[in-house]
JSON list of C-alpha atoms and ligand atoms in Angstrom, two decimals:
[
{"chain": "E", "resi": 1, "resn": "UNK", "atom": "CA", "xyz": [-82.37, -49.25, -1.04]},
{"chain": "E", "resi": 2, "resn": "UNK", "atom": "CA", "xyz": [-85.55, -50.56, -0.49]},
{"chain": "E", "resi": 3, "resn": "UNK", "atom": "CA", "xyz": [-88.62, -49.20, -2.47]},
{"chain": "E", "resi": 4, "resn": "UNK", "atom": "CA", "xyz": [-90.22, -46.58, -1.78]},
{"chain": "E", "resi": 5, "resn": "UNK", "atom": "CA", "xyz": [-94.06, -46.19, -2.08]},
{"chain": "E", "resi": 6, "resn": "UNK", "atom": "CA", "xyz": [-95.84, -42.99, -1.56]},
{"chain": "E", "resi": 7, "resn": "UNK", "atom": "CA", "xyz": [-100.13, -43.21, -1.30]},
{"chain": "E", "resi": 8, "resn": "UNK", "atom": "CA", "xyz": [-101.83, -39.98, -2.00]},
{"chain": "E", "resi": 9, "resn": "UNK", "atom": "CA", "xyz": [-104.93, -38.56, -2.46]},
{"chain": "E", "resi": 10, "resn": "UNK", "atom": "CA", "xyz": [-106.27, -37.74, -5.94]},
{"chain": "E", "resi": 11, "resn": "UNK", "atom": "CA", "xyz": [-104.18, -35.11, -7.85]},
{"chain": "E", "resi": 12, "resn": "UNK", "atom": "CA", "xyz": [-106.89, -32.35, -8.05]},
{"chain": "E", "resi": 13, "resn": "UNK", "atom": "CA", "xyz": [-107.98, -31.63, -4.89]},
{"chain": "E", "resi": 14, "resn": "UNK", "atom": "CA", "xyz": [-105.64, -33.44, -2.54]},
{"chain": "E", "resi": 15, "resn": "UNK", "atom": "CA", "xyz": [-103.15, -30.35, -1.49]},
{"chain": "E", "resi": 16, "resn": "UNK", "atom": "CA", "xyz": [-100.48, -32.58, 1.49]},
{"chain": "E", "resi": 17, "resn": "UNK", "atom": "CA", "xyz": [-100.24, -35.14, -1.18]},
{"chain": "E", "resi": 18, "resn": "UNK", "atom": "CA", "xyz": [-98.91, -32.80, -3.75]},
{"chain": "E", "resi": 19, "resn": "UNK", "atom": "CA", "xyz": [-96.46, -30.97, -1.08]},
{"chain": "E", "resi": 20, "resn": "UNK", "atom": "CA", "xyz": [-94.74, -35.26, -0.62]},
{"chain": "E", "resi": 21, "resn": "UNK", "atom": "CA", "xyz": [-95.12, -36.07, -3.87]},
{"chain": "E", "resi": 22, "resn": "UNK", "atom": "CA", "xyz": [-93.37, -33.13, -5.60]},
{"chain": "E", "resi": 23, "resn": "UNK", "atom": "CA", "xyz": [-90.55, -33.25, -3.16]},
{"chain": "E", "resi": 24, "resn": "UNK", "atom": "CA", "xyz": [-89.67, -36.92, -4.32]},
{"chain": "E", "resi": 25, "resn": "UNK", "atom": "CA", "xyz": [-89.72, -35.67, -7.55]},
{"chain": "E", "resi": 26, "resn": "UNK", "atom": "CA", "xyz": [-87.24, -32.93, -7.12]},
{"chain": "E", "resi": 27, "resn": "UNK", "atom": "CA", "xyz": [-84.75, -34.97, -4.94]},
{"chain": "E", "resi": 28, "resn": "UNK", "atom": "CA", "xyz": [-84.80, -37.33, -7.93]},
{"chain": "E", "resi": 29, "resn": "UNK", "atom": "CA", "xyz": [-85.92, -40.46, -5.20]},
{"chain": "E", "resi": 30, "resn": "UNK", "atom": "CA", "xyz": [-87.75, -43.14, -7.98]},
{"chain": "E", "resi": 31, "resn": "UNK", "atom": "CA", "xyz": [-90.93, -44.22, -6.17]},
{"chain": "E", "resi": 32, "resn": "UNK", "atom": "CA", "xyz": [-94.47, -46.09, -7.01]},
{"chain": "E", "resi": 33, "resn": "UNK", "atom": "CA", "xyz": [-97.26, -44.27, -5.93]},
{"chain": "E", "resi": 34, "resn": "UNK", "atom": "CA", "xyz": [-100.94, -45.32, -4.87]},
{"chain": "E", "resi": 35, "resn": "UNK", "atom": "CA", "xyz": [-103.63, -43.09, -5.80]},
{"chain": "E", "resi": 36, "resn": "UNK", "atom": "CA", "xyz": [-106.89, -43.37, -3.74]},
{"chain": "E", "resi": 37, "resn": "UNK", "atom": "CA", "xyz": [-109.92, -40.93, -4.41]},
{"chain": "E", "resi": 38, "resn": "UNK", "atom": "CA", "xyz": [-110.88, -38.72, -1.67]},
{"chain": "E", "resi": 39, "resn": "UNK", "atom": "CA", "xyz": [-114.38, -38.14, -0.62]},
{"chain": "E", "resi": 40, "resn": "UNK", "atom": "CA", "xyz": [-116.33, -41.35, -1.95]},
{"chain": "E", "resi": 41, "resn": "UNK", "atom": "CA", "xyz": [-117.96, -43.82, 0.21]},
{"chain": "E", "resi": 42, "resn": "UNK", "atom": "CA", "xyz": [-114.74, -46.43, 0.18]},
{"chain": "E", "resi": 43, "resn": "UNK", "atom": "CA", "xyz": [-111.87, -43.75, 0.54]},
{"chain": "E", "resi": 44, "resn": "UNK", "atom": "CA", "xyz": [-111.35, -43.60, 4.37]},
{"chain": "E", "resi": 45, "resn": "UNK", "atom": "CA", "xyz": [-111.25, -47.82, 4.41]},
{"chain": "E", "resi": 46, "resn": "UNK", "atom": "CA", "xyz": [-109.03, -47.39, 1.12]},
{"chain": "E", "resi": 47, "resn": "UNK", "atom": "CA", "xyz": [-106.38, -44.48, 3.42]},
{"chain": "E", "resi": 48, "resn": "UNK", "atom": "CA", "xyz": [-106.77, -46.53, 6.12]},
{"chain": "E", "resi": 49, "resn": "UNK", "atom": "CA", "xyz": [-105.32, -49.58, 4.41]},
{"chain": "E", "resi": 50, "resn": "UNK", "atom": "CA", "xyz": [-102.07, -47.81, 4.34]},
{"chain": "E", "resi": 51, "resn": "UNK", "atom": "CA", "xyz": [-101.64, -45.97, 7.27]},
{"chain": "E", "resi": 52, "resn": "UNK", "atom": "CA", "xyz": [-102.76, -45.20, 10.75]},
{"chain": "E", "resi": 53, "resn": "UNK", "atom": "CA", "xyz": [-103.66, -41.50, 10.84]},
{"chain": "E", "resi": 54, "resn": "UNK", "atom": "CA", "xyz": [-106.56, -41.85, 8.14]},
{"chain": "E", "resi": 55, "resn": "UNK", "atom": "CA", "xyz": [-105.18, -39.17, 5.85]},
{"chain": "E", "resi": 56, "resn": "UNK", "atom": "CA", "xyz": [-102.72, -38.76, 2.91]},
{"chain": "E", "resi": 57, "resn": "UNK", "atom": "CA", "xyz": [-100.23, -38.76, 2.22]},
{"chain": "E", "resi": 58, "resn": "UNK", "atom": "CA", "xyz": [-98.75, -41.70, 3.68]},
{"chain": "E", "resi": 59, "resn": "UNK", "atom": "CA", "xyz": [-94.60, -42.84, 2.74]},
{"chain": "E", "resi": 60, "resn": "UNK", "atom": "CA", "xyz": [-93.67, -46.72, 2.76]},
{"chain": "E", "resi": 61, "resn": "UNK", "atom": "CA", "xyz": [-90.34, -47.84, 2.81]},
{"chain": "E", "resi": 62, "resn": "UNK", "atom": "CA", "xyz": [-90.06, -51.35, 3.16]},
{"chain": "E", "resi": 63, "resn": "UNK", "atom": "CA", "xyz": [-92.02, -52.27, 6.20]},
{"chain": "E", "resi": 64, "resn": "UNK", "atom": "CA", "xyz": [-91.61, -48.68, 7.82]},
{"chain": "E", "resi": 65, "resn": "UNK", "atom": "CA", "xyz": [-94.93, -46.29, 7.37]},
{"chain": "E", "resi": 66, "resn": "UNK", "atom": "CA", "xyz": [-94.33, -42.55, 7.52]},
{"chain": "E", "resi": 67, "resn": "UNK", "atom": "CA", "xyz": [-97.53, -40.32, 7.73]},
{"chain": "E", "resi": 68, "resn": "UNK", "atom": "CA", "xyz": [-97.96, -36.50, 7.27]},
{"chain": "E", "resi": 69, "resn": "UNK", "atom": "CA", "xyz": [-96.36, -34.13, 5.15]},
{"chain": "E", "resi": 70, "resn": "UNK", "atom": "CA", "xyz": [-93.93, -32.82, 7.30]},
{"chain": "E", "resi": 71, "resn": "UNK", "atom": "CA", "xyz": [-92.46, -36.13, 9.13]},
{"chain": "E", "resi": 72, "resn": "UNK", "atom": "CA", "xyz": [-91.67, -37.25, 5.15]},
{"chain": "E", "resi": 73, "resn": "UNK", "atom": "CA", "xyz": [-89.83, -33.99, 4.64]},
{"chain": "E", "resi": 74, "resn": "UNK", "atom": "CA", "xyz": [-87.81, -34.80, 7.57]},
{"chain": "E", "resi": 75, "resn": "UNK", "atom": "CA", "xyz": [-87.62, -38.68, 6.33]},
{"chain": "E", "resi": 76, "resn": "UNK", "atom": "CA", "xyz": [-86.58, -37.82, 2.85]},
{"chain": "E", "resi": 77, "resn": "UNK", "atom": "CA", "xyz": [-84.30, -35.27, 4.04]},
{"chain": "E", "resi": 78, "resn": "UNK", "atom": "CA", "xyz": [-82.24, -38.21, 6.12]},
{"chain": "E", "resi": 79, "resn": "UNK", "atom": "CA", "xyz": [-82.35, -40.55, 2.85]},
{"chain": "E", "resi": 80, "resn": "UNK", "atom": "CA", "xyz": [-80.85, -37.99, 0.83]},
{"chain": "E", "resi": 81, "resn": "UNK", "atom": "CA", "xyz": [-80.08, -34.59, 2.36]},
{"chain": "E", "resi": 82, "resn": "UNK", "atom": "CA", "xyz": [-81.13, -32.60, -0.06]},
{"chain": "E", "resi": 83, "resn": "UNK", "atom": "CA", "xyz": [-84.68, -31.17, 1.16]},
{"chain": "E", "resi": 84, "resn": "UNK", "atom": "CA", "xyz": [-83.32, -28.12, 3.36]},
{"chain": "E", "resi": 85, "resn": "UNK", "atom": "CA", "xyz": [-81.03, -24.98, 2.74]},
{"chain": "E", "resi": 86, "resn": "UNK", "atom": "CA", "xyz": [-77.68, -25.98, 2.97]},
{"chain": "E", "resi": 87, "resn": "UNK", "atom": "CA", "xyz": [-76.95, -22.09, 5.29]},
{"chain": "E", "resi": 88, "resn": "UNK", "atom": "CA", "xyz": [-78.24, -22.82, 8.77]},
{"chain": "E", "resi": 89, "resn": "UNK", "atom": "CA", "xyz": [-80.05, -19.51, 8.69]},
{"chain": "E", "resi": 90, "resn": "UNK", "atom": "CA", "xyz": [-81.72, -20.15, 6.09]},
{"chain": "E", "resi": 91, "resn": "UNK", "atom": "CA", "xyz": [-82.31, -23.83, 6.66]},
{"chain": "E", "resi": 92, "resn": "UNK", "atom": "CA", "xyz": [-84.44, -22.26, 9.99]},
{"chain": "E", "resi": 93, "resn": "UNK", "atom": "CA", "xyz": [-86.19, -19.30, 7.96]},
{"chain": "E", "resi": 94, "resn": "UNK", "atom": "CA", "xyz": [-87.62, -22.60, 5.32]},
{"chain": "E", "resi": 95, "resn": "UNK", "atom": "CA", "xyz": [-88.36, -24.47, 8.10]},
{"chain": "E", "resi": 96, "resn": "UNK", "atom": "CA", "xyz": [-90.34, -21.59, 10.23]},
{"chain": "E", "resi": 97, "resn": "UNK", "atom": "CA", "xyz": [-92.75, -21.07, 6.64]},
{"chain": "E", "resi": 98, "resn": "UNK", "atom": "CA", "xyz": [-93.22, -24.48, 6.21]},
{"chain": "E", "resi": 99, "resn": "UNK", "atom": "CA", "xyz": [-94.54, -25.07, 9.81]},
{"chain": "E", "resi": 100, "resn": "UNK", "atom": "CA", "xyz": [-96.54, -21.81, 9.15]},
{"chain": "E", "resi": 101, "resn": "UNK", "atom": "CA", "xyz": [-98.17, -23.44, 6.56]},
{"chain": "E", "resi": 102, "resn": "UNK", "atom": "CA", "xyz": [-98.34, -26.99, 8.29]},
{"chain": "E", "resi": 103, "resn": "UNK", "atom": "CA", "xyz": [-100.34, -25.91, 10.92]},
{"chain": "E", "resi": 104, "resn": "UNK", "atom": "CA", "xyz": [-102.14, -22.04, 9.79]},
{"chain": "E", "resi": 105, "resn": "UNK", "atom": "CA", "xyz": [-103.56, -20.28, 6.71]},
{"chain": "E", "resi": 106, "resn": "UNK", "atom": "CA", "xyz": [-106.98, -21.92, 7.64]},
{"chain": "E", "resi": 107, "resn": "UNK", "atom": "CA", "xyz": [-109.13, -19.43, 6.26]},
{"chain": "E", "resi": 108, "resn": "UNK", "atom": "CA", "xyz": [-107.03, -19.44, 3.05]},
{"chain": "E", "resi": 109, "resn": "UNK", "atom": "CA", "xyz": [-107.69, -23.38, 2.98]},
{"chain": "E", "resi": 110, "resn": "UNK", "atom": "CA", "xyz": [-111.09, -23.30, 3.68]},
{"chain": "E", "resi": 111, "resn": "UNK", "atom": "CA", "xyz": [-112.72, -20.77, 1.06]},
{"chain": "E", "resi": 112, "resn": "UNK", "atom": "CA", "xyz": [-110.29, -21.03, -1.76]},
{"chain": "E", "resi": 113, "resn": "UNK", "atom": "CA", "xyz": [-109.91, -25.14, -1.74]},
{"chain": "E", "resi": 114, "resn": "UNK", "atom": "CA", "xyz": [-107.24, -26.89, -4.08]},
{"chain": "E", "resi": 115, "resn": "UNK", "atom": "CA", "xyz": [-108.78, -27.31, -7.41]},
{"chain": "E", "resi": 116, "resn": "UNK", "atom": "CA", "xyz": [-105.66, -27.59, -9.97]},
{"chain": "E", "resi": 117, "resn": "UNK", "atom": "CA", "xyz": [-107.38, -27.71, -12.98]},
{"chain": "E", "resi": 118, "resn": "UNK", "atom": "CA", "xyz": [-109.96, -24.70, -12.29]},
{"chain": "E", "resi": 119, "resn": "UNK", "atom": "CA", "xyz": [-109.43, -21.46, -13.69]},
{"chain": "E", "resi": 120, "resn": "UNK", "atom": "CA", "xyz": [-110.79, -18.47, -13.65]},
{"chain": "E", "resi": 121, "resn": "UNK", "atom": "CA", "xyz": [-112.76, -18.76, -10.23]},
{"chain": "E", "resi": 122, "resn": "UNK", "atom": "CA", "xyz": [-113.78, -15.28, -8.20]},
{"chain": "E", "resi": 123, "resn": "UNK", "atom": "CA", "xyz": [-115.03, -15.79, -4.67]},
{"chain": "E", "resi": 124, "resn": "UNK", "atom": "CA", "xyz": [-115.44, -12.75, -1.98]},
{"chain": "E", "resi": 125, "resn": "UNK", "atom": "CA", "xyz": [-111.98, -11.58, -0.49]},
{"chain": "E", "resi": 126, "resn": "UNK", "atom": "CA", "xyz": [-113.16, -11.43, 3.06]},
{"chain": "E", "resi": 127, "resn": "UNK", "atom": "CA", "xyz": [-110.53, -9.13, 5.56]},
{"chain": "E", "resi": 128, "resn": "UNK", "atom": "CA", "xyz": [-108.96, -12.65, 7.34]},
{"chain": "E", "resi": 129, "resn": "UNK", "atom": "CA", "xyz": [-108.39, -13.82, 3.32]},
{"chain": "E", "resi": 130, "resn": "UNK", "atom": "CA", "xyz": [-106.82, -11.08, 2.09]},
{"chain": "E", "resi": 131, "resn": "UNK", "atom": "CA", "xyz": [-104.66, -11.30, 5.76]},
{"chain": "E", "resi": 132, "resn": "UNK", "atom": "CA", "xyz": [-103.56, -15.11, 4.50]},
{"chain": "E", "resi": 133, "resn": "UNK", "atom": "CA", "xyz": [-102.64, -13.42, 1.04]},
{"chain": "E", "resi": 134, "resn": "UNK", "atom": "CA", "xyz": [-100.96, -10.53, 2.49]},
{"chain": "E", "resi": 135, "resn": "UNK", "atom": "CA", "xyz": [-98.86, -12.77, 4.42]},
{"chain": "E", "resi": 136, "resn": "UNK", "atom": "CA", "xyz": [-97.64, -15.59, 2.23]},
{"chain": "E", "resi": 137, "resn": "UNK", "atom": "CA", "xyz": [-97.17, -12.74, -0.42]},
{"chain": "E", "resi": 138, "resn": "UNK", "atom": "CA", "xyz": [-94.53, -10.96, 2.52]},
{"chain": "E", "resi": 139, "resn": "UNK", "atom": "CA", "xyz": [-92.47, -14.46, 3.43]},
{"chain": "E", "resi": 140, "resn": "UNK", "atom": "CA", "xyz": [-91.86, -15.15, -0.31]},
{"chain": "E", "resi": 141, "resn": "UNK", "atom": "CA", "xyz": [-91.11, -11.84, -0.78]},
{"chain": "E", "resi": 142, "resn": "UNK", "atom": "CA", "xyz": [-88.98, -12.28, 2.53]},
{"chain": "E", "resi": 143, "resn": "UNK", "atom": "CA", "xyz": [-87.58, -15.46, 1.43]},
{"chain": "E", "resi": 144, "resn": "UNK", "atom": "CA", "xyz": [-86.54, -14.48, -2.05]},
{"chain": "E", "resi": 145, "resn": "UNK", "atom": "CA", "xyz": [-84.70, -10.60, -0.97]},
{"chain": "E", "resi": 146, "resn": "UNK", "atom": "CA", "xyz": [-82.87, -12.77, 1.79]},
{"chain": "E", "resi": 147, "resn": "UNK", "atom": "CA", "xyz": [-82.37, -16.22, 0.35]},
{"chain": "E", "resi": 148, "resn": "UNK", "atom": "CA", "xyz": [-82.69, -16.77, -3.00]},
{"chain": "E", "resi": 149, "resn": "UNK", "atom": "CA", "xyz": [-79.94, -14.91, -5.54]},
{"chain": "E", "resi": 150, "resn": "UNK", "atom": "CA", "xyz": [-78.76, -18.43, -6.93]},
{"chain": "E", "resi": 151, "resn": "UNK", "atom": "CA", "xyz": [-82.02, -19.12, -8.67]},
{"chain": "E", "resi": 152, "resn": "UNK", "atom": "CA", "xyz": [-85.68, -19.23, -8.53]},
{"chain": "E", "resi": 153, "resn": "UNK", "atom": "CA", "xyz": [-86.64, -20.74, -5.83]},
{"chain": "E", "resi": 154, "resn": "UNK", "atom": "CA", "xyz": [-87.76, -19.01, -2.48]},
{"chain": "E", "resi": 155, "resn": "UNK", "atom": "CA", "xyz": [-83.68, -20.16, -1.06]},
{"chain": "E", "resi": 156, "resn": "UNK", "atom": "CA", "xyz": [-82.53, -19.88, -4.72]},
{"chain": "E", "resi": 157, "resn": "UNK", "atom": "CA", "xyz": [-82.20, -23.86, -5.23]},
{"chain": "E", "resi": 158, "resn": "UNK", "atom": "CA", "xyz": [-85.77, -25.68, -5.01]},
{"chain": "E", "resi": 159, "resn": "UNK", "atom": "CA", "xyz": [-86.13, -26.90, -1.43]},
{"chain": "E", "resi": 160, "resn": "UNK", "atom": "CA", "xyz": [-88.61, -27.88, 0.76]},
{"chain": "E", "resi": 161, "resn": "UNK", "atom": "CA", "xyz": [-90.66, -24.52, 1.14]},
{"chain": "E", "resi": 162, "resn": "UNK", "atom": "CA", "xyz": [-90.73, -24.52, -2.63]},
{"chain": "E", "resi": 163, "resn": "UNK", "atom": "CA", "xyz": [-92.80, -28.27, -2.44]},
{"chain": "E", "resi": 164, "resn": "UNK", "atom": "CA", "xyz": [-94.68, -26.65, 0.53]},
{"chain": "E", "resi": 165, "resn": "UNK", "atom": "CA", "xyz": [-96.30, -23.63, -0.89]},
{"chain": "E", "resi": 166, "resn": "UNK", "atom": "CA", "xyz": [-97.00, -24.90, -4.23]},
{"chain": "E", "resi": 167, "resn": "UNK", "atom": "CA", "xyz": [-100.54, -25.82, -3.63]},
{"chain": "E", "resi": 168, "resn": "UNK", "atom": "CA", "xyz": [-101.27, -22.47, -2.41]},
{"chain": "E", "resi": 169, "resn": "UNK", "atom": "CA", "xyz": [-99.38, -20.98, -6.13]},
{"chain": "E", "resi": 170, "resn": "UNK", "atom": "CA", "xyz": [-102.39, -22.78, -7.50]},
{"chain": "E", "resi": 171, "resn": "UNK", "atom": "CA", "xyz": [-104.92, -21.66, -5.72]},
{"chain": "E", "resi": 172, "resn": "UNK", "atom": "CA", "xyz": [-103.56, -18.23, -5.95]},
{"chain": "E", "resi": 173, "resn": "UNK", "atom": "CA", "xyz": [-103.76, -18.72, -9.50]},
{"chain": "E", "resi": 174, "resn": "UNK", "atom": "CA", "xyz": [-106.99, -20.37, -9.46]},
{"chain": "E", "resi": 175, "resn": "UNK", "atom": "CA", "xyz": [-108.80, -17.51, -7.56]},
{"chain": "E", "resi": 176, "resn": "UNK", "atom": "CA", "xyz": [-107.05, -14.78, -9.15]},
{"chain": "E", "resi": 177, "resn": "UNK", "atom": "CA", "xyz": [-105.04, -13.89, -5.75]},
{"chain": "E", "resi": 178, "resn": "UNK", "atom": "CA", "xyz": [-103.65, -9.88, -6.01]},
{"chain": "E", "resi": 179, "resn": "UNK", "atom": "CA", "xyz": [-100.29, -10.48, -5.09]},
{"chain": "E", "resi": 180, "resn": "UNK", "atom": "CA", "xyz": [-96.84, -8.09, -5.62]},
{"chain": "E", "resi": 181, "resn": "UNK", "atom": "CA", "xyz": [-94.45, -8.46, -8.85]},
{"chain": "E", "resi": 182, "resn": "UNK", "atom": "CA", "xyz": [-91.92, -10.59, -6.47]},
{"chain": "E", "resi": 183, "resn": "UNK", "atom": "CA", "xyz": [-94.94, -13.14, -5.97]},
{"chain": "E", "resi": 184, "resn": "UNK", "atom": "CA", "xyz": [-95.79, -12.96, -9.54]},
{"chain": "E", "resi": 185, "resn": "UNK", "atom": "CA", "xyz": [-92.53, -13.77, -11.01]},
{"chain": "E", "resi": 186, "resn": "UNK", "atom": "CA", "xyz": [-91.59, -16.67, -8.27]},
{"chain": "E", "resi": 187, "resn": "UNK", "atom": "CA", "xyz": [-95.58, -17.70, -9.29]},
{"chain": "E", "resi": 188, "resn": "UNK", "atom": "CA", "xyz": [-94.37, -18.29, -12.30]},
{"chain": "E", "resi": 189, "resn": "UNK", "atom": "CA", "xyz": [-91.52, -20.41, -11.83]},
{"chain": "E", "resi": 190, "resn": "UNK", "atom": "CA", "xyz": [-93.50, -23.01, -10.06]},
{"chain": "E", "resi": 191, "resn": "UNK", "atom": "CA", "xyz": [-95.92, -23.00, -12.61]},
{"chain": "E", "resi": 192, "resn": "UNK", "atom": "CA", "xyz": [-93.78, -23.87, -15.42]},
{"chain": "E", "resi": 193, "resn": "UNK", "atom": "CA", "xyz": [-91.60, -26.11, -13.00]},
{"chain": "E", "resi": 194, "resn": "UNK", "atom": "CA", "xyz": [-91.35, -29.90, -15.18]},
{"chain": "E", "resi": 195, "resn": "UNK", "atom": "CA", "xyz": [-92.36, -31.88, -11.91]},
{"chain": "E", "resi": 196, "resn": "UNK", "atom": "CA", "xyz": [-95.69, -29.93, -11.08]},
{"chain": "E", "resi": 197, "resn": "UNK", "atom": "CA", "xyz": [-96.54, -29.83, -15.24]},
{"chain": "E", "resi": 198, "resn": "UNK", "atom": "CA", "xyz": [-96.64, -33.81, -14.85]},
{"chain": "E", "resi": 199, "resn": "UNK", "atom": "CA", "xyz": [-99.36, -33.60, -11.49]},
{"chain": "E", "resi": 200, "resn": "UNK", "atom": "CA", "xyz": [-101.77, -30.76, -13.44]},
{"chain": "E", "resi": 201, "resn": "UNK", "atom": "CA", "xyz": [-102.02, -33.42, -16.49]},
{"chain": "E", "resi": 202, "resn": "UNK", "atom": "CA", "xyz": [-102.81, -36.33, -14.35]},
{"chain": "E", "resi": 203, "resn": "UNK", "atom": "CA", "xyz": [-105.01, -34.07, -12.26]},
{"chain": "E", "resi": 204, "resn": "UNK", "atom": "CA", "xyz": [-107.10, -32.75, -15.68]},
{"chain": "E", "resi": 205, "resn": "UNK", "atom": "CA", "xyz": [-107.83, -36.60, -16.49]},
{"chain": "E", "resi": 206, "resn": "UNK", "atom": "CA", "xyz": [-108.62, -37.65, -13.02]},
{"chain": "E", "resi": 207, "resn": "UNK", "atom": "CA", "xyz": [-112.66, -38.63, -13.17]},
{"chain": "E", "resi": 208, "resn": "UNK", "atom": "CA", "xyz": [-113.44, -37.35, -9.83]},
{"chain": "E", "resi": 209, "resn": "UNK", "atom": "CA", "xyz": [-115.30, -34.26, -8.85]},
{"chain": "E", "resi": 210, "resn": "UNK", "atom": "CA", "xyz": [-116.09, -32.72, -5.03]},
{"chain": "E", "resi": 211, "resn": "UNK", "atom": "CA", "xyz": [-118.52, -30.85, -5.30]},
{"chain": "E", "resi": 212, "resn": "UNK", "atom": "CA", "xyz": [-118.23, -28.80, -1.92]},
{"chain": "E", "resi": 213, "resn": "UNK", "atom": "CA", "xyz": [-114.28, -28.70, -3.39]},
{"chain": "E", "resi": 214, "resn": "UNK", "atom": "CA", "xyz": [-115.84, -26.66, -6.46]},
{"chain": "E", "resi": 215, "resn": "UNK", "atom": "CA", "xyz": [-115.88, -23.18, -5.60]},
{"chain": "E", "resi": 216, "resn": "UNK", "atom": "CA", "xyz": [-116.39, -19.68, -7.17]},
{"chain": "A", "resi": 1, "resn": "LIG", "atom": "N1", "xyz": [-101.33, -32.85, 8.41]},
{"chain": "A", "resi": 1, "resn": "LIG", "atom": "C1", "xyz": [-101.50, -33.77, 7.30]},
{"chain": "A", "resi": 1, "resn": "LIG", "atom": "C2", "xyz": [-102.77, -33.40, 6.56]},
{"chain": "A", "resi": 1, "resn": "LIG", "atom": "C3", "xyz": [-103.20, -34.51, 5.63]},
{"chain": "A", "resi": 1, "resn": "LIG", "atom": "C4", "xyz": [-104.59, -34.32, 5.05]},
{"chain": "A", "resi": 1, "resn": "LIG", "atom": "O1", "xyz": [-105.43, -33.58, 5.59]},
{"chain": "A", "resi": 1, "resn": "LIG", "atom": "N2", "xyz": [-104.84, -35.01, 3.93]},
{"chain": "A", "resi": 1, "resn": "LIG", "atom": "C5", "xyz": [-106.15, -35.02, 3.30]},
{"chain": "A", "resi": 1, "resn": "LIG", "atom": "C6", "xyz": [-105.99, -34.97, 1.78]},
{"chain": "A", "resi": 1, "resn": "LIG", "atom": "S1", "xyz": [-105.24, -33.48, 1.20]},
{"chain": "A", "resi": 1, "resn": "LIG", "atom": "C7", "xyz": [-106.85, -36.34, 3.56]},
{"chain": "A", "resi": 1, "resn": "LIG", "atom": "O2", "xyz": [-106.20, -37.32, 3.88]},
{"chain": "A", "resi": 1, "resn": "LIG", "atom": "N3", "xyz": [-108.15, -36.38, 3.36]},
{"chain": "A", "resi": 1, "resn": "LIG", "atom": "C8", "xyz": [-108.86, -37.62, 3.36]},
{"chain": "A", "resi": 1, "resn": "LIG", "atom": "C9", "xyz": [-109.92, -37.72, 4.38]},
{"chain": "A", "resi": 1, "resn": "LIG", "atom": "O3", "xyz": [-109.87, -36.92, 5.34]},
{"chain": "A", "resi": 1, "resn": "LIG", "atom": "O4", "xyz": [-110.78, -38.60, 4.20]},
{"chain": "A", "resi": 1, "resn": "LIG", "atom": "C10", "xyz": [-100.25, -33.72, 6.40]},
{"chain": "A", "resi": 1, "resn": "LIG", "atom": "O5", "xyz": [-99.51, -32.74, 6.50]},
{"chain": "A", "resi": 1, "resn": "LIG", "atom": "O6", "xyz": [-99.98, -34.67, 5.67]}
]
């Protein structure tokens, strides 16, 4: 095969990048990977080098370009089918919570920004935050009761929803999110998980800092 070369963002604050970059991990596809800082006067040039949209993360595979998190969820899933439920019902339920989380949760995204290494931050729980919360905290629940008896995962093995939702585990974790014992526990899992301990190390020695990324 030829190789395979994913560009992302820097590892603290750059959420889609994570959501690629763990999935590769966990399908066990070897890849390079090009990290470009976000938010400094060379970075959109630097993204744009890569790829036509002007964001990360961007997949190369030999001369073919593959842009936004969810096309190389669907591109990795043809290389190796492993990203989706194998069940058919359950292949849709992962599907319909990753596009919930492609393309809503703003408010969640917008006051309680990735920032993997930060702990211990408190910001105001306004009523359309706590309705993000409520609502991720009811499809994992969902997800796990219906899905996910053969392991930890939210469809028991790690899939695509798992890769998905991680960034919002840490900022749950970051803010101090009040969640239910089902999202605790599965919380937990991806915190320990081998694949996203290897992203929060690079992330802690990463030089950068966004300031308007630095909250509570
Ligand atoms: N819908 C895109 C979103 C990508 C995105 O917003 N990436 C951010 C980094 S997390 C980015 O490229 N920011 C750089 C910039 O806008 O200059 C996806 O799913 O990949």
């Amino acid at each position: 095969m030829e190789p395979l070369t994913l560009v992302i963002g820097n590892k603290n604050y750059s959420s889609w990048s994570l959501r690629a970059w763990l999935l590769l991990k966990h399908v066990g596809l070897s890849f390079e990977e090009v990290v470009i800082a976000l938010d400094q006067p060379e970075t959109r040039e630097r993204i744009e080098r890569y790829g036509p949209s002007g964001h990360v993360p961007v997949l190369h595979h030999g001369a073919l370009r593959v842009w936004d998190s969810l096309a190389i969820y669907e591109y990795v899933a043809e290389l190796t089918g492993k990203v989706w439920p194998q069940e058919r019902g359950a292949r849709a339920l992962a599907r319909s919570i990753c596009a919930e989380m492609h393309s809503g949760f703003t408010t969640l995204r917008s006051l309680w920004p990735m920032n993997a290494r930060a702990r211990n931050r408190r910001t105001a729980v306004t009523t359309p935050l706590e309705a993000d919360i409520e609502r991720i905290d009811e499809l994992w629940n969902d997800c796990r009761s219906r899905c996910g008896a053969a392991g930890p995962w939210l469809f028991g093995d790690y899939s695509a929803a798992d890769a998905m939702y991680a960034p919002v585990v840490l900022r749950f974790n970051t803010y101090g999110a009040r969640v239910s014992q089902t999202a605790r526990w599965y919380m937990a899992s991806v915190l320990e998980d081998g694949a996203l301990q290897e992203w929060l190390q690079a992330a802690k020695h990463e030089p950068w800092t966004i300031a308007a990324d630095e909250v509570g």
